[in-house]
Structure formats: C-alpha cells, structure tokens
mmCIF file of C-alpha atoms in Angstrom:
data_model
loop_
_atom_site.group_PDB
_atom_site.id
_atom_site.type_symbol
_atom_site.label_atom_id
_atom_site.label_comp_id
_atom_site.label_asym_id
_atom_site.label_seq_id
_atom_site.Cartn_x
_atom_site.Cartn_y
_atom_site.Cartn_z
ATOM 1 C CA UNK A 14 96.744 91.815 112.866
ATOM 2 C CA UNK A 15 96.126 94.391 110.027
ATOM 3 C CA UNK A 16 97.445 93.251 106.615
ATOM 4 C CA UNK A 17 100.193 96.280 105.455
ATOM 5 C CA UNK A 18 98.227 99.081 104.033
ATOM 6 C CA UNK A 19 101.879 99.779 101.559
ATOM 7 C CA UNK A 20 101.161 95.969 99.708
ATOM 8 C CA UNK A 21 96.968 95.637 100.509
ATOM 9 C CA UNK A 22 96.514 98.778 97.170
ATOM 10 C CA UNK A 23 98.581 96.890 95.075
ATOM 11 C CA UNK A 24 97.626 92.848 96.132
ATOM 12 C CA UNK A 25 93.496 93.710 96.024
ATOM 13 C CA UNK A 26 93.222 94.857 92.739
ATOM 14 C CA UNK A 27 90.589 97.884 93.306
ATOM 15 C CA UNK A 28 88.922 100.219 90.434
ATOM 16 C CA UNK A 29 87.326 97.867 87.770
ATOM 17 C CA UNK A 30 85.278 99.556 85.555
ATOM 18 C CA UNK A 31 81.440 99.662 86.697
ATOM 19 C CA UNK A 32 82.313 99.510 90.610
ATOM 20 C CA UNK A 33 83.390 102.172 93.052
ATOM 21 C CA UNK A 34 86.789 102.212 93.995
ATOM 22 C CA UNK A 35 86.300 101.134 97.826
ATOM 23 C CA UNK A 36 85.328 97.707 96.028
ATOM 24 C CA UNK A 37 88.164 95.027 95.491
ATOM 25 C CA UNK A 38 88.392 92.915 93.140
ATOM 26 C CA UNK A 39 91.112 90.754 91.584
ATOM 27 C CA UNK A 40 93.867 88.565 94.238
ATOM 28 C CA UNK A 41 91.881 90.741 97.091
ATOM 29 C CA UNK A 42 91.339 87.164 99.198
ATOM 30 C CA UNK A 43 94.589 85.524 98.161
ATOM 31 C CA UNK A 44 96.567 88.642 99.431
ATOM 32 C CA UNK A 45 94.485 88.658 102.066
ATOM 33 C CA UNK A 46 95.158 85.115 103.370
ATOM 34 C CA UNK A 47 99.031 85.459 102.614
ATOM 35 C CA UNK A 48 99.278 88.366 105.351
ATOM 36 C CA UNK A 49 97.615 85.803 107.806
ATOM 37 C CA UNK A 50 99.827 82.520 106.700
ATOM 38 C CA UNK A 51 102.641 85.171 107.134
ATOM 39 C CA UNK A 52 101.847 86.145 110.965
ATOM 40 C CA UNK A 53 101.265 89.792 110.198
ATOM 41 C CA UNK A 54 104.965 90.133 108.607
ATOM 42 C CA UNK A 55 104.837 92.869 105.421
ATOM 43 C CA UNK A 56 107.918 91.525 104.105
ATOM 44 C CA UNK A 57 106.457 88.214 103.922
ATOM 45 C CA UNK A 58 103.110 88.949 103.209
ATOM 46 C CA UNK A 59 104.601 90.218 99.518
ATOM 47 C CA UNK A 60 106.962 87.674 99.226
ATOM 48 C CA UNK A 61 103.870 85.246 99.655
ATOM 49 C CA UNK A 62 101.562 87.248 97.330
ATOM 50 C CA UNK A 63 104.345 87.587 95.007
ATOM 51 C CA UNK A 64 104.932 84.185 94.538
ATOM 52 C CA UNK A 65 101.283 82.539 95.303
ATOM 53 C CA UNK A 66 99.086 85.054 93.383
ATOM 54 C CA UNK A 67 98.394 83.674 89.683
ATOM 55 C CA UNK A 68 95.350 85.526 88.429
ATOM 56 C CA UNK A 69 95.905 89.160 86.992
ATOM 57 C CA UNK A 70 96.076 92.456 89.298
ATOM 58 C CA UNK A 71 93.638 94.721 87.260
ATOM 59 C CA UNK A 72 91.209 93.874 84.545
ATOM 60 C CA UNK A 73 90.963 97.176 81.507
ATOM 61 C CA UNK A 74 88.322 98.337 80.370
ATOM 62 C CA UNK A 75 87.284 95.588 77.870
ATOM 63 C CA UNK A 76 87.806 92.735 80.325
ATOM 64 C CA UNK A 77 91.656 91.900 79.740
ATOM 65 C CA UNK A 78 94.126 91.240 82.622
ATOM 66 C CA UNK A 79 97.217 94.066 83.087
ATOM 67 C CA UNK A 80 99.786 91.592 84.652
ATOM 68 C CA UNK A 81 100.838 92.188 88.587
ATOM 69 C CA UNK A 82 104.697 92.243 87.346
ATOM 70 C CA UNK A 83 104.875 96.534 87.506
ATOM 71 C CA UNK A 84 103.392 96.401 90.858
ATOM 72 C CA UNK A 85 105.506 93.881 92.094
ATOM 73 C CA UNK A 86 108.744 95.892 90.527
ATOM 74 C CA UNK A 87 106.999 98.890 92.565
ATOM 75 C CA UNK A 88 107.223 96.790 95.646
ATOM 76 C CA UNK A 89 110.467 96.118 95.388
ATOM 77 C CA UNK A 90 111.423 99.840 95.153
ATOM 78 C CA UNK A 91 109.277 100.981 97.974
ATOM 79 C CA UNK A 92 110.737 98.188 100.048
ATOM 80 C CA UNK A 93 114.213 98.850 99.395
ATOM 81 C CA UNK A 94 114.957 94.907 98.692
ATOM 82 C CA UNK A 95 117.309 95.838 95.832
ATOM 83 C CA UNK A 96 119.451 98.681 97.629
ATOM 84 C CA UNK A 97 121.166 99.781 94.315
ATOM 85 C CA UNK A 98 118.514 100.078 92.328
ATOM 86 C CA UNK A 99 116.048 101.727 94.750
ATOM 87 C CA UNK A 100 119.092 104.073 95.759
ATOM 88 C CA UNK A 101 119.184 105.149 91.966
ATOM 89 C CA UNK A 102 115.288 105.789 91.233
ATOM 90 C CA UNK A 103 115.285 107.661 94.462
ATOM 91 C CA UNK A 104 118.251 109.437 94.092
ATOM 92 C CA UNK A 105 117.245 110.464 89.868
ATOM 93 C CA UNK A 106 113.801 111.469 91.223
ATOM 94 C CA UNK A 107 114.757 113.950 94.473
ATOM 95 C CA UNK A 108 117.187 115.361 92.136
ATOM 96 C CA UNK A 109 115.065 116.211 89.199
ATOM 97 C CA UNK A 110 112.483 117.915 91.653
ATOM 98 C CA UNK A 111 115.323 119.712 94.023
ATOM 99 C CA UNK A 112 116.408 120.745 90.288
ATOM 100 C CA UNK A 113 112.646 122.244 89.439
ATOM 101 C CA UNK A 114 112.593 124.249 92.625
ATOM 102 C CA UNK A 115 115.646 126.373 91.337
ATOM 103 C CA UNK A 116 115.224 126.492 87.734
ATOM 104 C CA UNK A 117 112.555 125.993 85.300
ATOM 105 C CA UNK A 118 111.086 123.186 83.682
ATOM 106 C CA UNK A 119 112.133 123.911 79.998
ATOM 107 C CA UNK A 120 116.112 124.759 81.600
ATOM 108 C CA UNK A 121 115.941 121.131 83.770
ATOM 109 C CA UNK A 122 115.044 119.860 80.353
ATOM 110 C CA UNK A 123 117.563 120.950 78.602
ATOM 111 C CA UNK A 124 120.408 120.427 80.763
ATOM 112 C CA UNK A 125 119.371 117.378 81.031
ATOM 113 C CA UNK A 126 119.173 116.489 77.385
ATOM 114 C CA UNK A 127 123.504 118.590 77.549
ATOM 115 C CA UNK A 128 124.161 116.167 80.198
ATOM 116 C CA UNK A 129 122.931 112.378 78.060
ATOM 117 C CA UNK A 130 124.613 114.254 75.044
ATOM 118 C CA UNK A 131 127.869 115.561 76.184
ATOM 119 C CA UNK A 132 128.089 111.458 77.791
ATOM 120 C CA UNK A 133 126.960 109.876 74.391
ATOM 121 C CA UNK A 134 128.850 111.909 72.023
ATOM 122 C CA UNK A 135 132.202 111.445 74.492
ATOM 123 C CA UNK A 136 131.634 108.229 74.851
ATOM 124 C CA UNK A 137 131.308 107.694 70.910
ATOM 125 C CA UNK A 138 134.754 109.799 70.503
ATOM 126 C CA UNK A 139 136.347 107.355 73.342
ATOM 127 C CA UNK A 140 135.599 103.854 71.791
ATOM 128 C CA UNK A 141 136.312 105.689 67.417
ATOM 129 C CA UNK A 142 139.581 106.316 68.697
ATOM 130 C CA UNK A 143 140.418 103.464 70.625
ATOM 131 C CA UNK A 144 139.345 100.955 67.600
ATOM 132 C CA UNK A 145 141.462 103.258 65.464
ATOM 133 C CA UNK A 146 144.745 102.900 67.967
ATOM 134 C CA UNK A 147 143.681 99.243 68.486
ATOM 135 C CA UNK A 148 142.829 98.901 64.459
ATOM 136 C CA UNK A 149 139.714 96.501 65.263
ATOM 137 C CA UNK A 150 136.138 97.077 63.537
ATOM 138 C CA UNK A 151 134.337 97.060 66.153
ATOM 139 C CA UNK A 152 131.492 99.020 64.838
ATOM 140 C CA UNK A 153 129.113 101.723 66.325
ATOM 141 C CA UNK A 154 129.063 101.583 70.059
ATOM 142 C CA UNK A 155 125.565 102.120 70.526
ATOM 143 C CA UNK A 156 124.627 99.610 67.575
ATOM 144 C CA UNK A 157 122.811 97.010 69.747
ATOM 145 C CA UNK A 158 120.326 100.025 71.063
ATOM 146 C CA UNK A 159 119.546 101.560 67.336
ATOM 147 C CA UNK A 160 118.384 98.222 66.365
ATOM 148 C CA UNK A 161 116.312 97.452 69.289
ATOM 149 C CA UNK A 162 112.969 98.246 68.024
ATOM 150 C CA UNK A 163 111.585 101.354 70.437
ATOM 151 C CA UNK A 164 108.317 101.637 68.598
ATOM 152 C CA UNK A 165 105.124 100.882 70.463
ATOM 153 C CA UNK A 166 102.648 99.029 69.346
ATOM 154 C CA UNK A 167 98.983 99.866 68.614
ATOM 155 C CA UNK A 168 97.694 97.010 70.809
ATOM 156 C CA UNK A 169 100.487 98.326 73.578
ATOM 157 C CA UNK A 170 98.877 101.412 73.537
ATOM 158 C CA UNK A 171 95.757 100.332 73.503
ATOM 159 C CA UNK A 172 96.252 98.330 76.725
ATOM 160 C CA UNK A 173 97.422 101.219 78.480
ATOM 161 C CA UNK A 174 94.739 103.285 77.133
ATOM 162 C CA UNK A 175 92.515 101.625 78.517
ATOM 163 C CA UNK A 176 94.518 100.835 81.827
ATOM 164 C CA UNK A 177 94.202 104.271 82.556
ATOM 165 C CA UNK A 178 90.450 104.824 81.481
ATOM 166 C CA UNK A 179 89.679 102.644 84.134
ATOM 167 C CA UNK A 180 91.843 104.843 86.662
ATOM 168 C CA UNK A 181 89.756 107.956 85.609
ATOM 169 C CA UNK A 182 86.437 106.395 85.098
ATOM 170 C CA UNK A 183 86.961 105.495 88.832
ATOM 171 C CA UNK A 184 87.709 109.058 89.790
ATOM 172 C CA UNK A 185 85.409 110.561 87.740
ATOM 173 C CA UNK A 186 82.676 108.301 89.249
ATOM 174 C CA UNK A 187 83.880 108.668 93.174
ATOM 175 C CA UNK A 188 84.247 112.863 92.158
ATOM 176 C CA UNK A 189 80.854 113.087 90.836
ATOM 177 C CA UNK A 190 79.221 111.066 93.779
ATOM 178 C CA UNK A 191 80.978 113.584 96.975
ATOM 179 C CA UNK A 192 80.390 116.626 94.758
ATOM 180 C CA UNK A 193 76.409 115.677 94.217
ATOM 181 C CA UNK A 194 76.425 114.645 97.932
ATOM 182 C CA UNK A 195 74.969 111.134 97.502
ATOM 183 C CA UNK A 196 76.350 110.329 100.861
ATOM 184 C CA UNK A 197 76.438 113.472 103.101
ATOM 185 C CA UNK A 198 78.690 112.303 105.624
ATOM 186 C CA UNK A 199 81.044 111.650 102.778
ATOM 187 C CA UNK A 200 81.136 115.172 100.951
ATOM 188 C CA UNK A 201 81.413 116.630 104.356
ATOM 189 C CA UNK A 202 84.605 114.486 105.271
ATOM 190 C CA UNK A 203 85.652 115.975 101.899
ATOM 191 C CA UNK A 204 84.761 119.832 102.224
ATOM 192 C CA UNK A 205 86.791 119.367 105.524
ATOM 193 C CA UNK A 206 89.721 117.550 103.605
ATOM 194 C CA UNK A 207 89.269 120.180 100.879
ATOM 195 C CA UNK A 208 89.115 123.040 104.123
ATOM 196 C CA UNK A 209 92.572 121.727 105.344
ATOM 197 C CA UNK A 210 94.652 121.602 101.850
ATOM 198 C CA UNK A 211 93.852 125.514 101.706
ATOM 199 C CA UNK A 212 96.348 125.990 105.175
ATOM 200 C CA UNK A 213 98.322 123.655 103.226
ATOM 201 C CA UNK A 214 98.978 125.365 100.328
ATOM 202 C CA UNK A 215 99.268 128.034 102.039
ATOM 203 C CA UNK A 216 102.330 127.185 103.615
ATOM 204 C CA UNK A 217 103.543 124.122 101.063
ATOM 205 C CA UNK A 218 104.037 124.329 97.125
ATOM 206 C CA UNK A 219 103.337 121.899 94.729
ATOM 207 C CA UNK A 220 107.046 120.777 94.502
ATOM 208 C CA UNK A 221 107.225 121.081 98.359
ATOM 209 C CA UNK A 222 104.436 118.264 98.529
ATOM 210 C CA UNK A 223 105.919 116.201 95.628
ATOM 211 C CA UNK A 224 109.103 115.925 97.150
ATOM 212 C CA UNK A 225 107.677 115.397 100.884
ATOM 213 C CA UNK A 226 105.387 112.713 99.397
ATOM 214 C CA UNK A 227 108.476 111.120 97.527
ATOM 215 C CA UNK A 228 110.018 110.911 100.704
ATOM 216 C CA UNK A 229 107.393 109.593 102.625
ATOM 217 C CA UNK A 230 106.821 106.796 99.707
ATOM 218 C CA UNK A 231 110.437 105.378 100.050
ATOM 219 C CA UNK A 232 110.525 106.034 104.007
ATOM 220 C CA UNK A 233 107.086 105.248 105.706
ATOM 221 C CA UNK A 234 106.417 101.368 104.377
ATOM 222 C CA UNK A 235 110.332 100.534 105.690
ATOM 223 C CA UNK A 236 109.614 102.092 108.898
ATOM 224 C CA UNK A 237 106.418 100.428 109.043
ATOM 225 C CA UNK A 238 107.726 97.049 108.253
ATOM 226 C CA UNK A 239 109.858 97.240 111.483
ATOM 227 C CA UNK A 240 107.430 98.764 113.904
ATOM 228 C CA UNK A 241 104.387 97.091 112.513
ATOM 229 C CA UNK A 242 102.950 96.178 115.731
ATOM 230 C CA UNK A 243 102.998 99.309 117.256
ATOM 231 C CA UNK A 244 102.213 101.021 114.272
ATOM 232 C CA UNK A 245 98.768 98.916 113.957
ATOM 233 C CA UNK A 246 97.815 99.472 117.502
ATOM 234 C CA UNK A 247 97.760 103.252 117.239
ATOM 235 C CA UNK A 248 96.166 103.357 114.314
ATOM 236 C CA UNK A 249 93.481 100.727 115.441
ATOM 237 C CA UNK A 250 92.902 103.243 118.250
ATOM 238 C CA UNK A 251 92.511 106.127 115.920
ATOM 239 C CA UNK A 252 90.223 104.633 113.633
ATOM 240 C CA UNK A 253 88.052 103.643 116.415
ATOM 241 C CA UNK A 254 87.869 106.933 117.646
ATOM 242 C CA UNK A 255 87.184 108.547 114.070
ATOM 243 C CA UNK A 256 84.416 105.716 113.832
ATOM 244 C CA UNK A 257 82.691 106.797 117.260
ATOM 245 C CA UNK A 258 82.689 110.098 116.228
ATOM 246 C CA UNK A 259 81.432 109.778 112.769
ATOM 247 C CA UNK A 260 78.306 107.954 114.092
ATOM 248 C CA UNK A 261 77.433 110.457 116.533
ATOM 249 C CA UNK A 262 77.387 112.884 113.688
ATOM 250 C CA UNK A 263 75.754 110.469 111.315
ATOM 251 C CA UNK A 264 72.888 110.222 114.319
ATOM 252 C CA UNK A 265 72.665 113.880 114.842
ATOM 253 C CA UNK A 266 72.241 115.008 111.159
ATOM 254 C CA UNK A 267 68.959 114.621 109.270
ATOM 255 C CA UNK A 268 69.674 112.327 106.371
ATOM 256 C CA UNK A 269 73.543 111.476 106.933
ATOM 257 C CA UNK A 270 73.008 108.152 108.304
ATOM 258 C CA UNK A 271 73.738 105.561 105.360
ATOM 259 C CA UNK A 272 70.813 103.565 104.512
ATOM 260 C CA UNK A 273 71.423 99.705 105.236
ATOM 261 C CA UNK A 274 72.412 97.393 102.509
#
C-alpha cells in the first residue's frame, strides 16, 4: 500500500540545492521502509519515522542539516495527537483570517495588539495590588520573560536564510523549466492548471482559498488516516487513468514524449 502522501513531504526530505524538486533526498528510504514495517498505518508510519529517523530532514544551502524537530511538531498538529494544542493553532488561525474578511489588515492588527495590551497591563494592575494587600515583594510579573533573551542570532538567521534560499532556488528552477517548456507535456499540464485557477478566482478570493486550504490541512490527513484503504484505491485508479491518458497525448504530439534516461 501507498505510504501517506500528509507524512511522505515531510519524511523524504525533497528540494536540495542543485536538484529538482521531484528528487528526494535526505530519510527518503528510511521513511519509506517505516510505512511498510508499519502495514500501511499513517499513524504509525510517523510514529516509526519519528522515532527511527536520525540523519537531518533538509540540508541549506552550504551543506548543513535543518533538524526534522519543526516538521515533526507540524505532524503533530496536522494529526491532531495533542487535541489542546492543535485546537488552539487552529482555532487562533481561522479566527485571524474570518477577522481579515471583515476588516482590514492594519484594524486586525491593531485590535489585536488592544487585545495582548488591555490583558498585560490588567494583569500587571491585578498581581501590584495584590502584593500590596498581601505586602510581599514579589517583583514584576512578567520579569522571567524581559530577561529571556529574544534576540536572534546572526548564525540563526543565517540558517534560516539559507533554509529558505533553498525553498526558492527550487521554485525558481522548476518555474523557469515549465515556463521555457523544457518538457512540453509538463508546461501544458501547467497552462491547463493555470486555465482552471482563472474559474477559480473567479468565484473564490484569496482569503476564501486560505481559509478552505486551512481547513483542508487540519481535516483531510485525519480523514485519510481512517479511510486509508479506500482512499488509496481510488486514487490508484485515478492516477492510472491520468497516466493512460497522458501517454496517448505524449504519443500523439511531436516532441512531448520524454526522452529516456
């Protein structure tokens, strides 16, 4: 059975600099032989990749490892496997994008900025006068956070400088190859994808999508770790169809058929 398409992204490591981003490198066999050990079960699959996986997800730019622990934590949200916390993030995030679909960005700003402040500054009144009617000296409330040192480093930034360099070096690399047709077939798959998000804009805004997509991100990899089976048959059948039909087109067209390795 298929390995789960929600943990494959984030277990093969894709996008090093200097390759396209359909190649994997990184804990690609490792995750892959954790979905088998684990029968085809997503929620074990990560568990196993979580805990079996030691080399790094995703090397930078200059060869150094970015660790696997943010897209493990991501995992964990998606997955619902801490109920409170995913329950939060998803709650914060529908809420500040219901809130930009009735008022602007600068006003969500800034009653959000009211909100933390009106909850700080009561919160500093609360405990001044409760050490003054308990007569303790108790200091600052929020001492332990103005200490903690919030400044970033220049090797921090650095890292994910160059974390992210890789991420557009990859798209700048994959956008330059469809829109210079190197690969017909391929640029025609995206002038059709391109063709489609007109009607979809059409109907959908941005903030429509974002929140739809939010959705879908907390919803789809739940609901496919329970119907799994089912799930991976229908899409087996659809991707052979899609296959059958991009060969006859690749064997009709002069020059889309993709020269042989």
């Amino acid at each position: 059975m298929a390995g789960n398409p929600f943990v494959q992204p984030f277990a093969t490591g894709e996008w090093s600099e200097g390759e396209e981003p359909e190649q994997a490198v990184g804990a690609g066999p490792q995750a892959g032989a954790a979905v088998v050990a684990a029968g085809g079960d997503a929620a074990a699959a990560a568990e196993s990749w979580r805990a079996e996986v030691k080399q790094p997800l995703v090397p930078d730019s200059r060869g150094q490892p970015v660790t696997k622990a943010t897209a493990s934590a991501v995992i964990d949200l998606l997955y619902w496997h801490d109920i409170k916390q995913t329950g939060i993030v998803f709650g914060s995030v529908l809420l500040l994008l219901f809130s930009l679909t009735q008022f602007s960005v600068v006003s969500v700003i800034a009653y959000l900025a009211l909100a933390a402040l009106s909850a700080t500054i009561c919160f500093r009144i609360y405990k001044s006068v409760l050490q003054a009617v308990q007569k303790t000296d108790e200091g600052h409330p929020f001492k332990a956070y103005l200490d903690m040192d919030a400044t970033l480093s220049e090797e921090q930034i650095q890292k994910y400088a160059d974390s992210a360099l890789v991420y557009v070096n990859s798209t700048v690399k994959e956008l330059r190859r469809l829109f210079l047709v190197q690969d017909l077939v391929d640029s025609l798959k995206f002038a059709v994808l391109m063709w489609l998000l007109t009607y979809v804009g059409a109907i959908f805004n941005g903030l429509t999508l974002m929140i739809m997509a939010v959705v879908s991100m907390f919803s789809l990899p739940v609901v496919y770790e329970k119907y799994q089976a089912q799930i991976d048959q229908y899409l087996g059948l659809v991707r052979t169809h899609v296959n059958s039909v991009v060969a006859k087109i690749q064997a009709k067209i002069p020059g889309a058929k993709r020269k042989t390795e």
